[in-house]
Amino acid sequence: MQSDLDMASASLSNSLYDLDLLLRSGVLHQSNAIVLSHPGPCSSKEDLVFFIRDLFTRLQIGGIEFKNKALESLLHLLGRDENSASLVSKEGNIGYLIHLLDFSHNSSIREHATTAVSVLASENDESRKCVFEEGGLGPLLRILETGSMPMKEKALAAVEAITADPENSWAVSAYGGVSVLIEACRSGSVVTQSHAVGAIRNVAHVEEIKNSLAEEGAVPVLIQLLVSGTSSTQEKAANCIALLASSGEYFRALIVQQRGVHRLMVLIQEVSNPDTLEHVLRAISSLSGFDSSTRILSSSTAFIIQLGEFIKHGNVLLQQISASLLASLSISDGNKRAIGDCMGSLVKLMESPKPVGLQESAAEALSSLLTVRSNRKELVRDEKSVMRLVQMLDPKNEVVQCKIFPVMVVAAVVGGGTSQGCRKRLMAAGVHHHLQRLSEMKVAGANKALQRLSGNRLLNSIFSRRTWRE
């Protein structure tokens, strides 16, 4: 008797709770509250708001079939447009929707709820913020350990979207999610790997999480994805490695130990995506400070030639990083001759004031290539490049305000035993006159370049006298 009374009391309590929820939701005040049709494309905002509140009421009071139908209707609504997600996050009970992700619920309900939360997290900033603030990150990470593969894919898409906001990234560590994400990279599907490495890339910006990534073995996993991942996965993995490589000696040593330089060099020959190439080059640039890495990079003819191709045909960021690498590596004369045809592009880059540092990188790379005699002869035969150098040397040219860089290039051309023919070509182009002016202005290196261009003191004296008379 007591047991029956307890069961009846519990049933009545549940019914009272459901009735209270119905009353507070306001859906009973509408004539069509029992059977509610999907709002059409031209429905008013008021109709949409009522429909959303009705859906979430049904989610909370119905059985399994009732909840599944409500979730299906919710997914149908979310698939309409971005505004629907904003309205759902504002008017719906997102906290309860996240509660349905728990493994104690029916599997079909969990799958539908996971899909809905994933859409909300991925759709826009407003709905994504709502999912995070309602505590969605923790349950989504738990799905990666207990859910089916389709659920894991949707959960990881949501985690990647949530962690794209720097203010949310720190929470991954609080939920113990670093090891979960790394494991998803190791053993997940193609889709889960892409989203997992994207989430790792996002959290790699957080200083406190970087050490956890190293301790949990993220570096070898990321390097492996450079080879075995899809193009999207490779791009995200390369981005993450570039971030870690720029973080300090500890991470650079880990990447080098895992043969990361070799993997990056292989990838640079295989991909064409500019974003991936930029990340790869940035990572290589950070790793080039190691002696072992420098030897590998400097001795690879294929890599050096690829840098020359980027300088000629890449976007401005690829050009800048490639020029910087050429300037820093110890390249053989043979490899310098092999990429001599990129010198004209380097001269042209010296005219670009942006991005910052581009002129310096181009000038230093060009000066390095001009240590080879044949390259010096080739450059002075290029009339367009010589004319550009003359214009850059002109004190009146305000586009290139720092005259040190064109002076550096001229000094490289006339230095190292340049033939008299090279000097004559530069003289005929008007280099001497501008150098003399720059020397008077105390521009660093101008006087020395002027002396080299003149060839000897007597010739220098003659040109000085001629300039004075003019």
PDB file of C-alpha atoms in Angstrom, residues 98 126-137 162 167-168:
ATOM      1  CA  ILE A  98      22.221  20.720 -23.475  1.00  0.00           C
ATOM      2  CA  GLU A 126      25.078  35.063 -30.562  1.00  0.00           C
ATOM      3  CA  SER A 127      23.937  31.433 -30.566  1.00  0.00           C
ATOM      4  CA  ARG A 128      27.509  30.178 -30.004  1.00  0.00           C
ATOM      5  CA  LYS A 129      27.873  32.404 -26.944  1.00  0.00           C
ATOM      6  CA  CYS A 130      24.575  31.092 -25.595  1.00  0.00           C
ATOM      7  CA  VAL A 131      25.668  27.454 -25.924  1.00  0.00           C
ATOM      8  CA  PHE A 132      28.928  28.178 -24.092  1.00  0.00           C
ATOM      9  CA  GLU A 133      27.334  30.216 -21.310  1.00  0.00           C
ATOM     10  CA  GLU A 134      24.735  27.489 -20.737  1.00  0.00           C
ATOM     11  CA  GLY A 135      27.566  25.007 -20.104  1.00  0.00           C
ATOM     12  CA  GLY A 136      27.588  23.206 -23.443  1.00  0.00           C
ATOM     13  CA  LEU A 137      31.348  22.644 -23.788  1.00  0.00           C
ATOM     14  CA  ILE A 162      33.148  27.416 -29.517  1.00  0.00           C
ATOM     15  CA  GLU A 167      37.517  33.902 -24.368  1.00  0.00           C
ATOM     16  CA  ASN A 168      36.151  30.337 -24.478  1.00  0.00           C
TER      17      ASN A 168
END
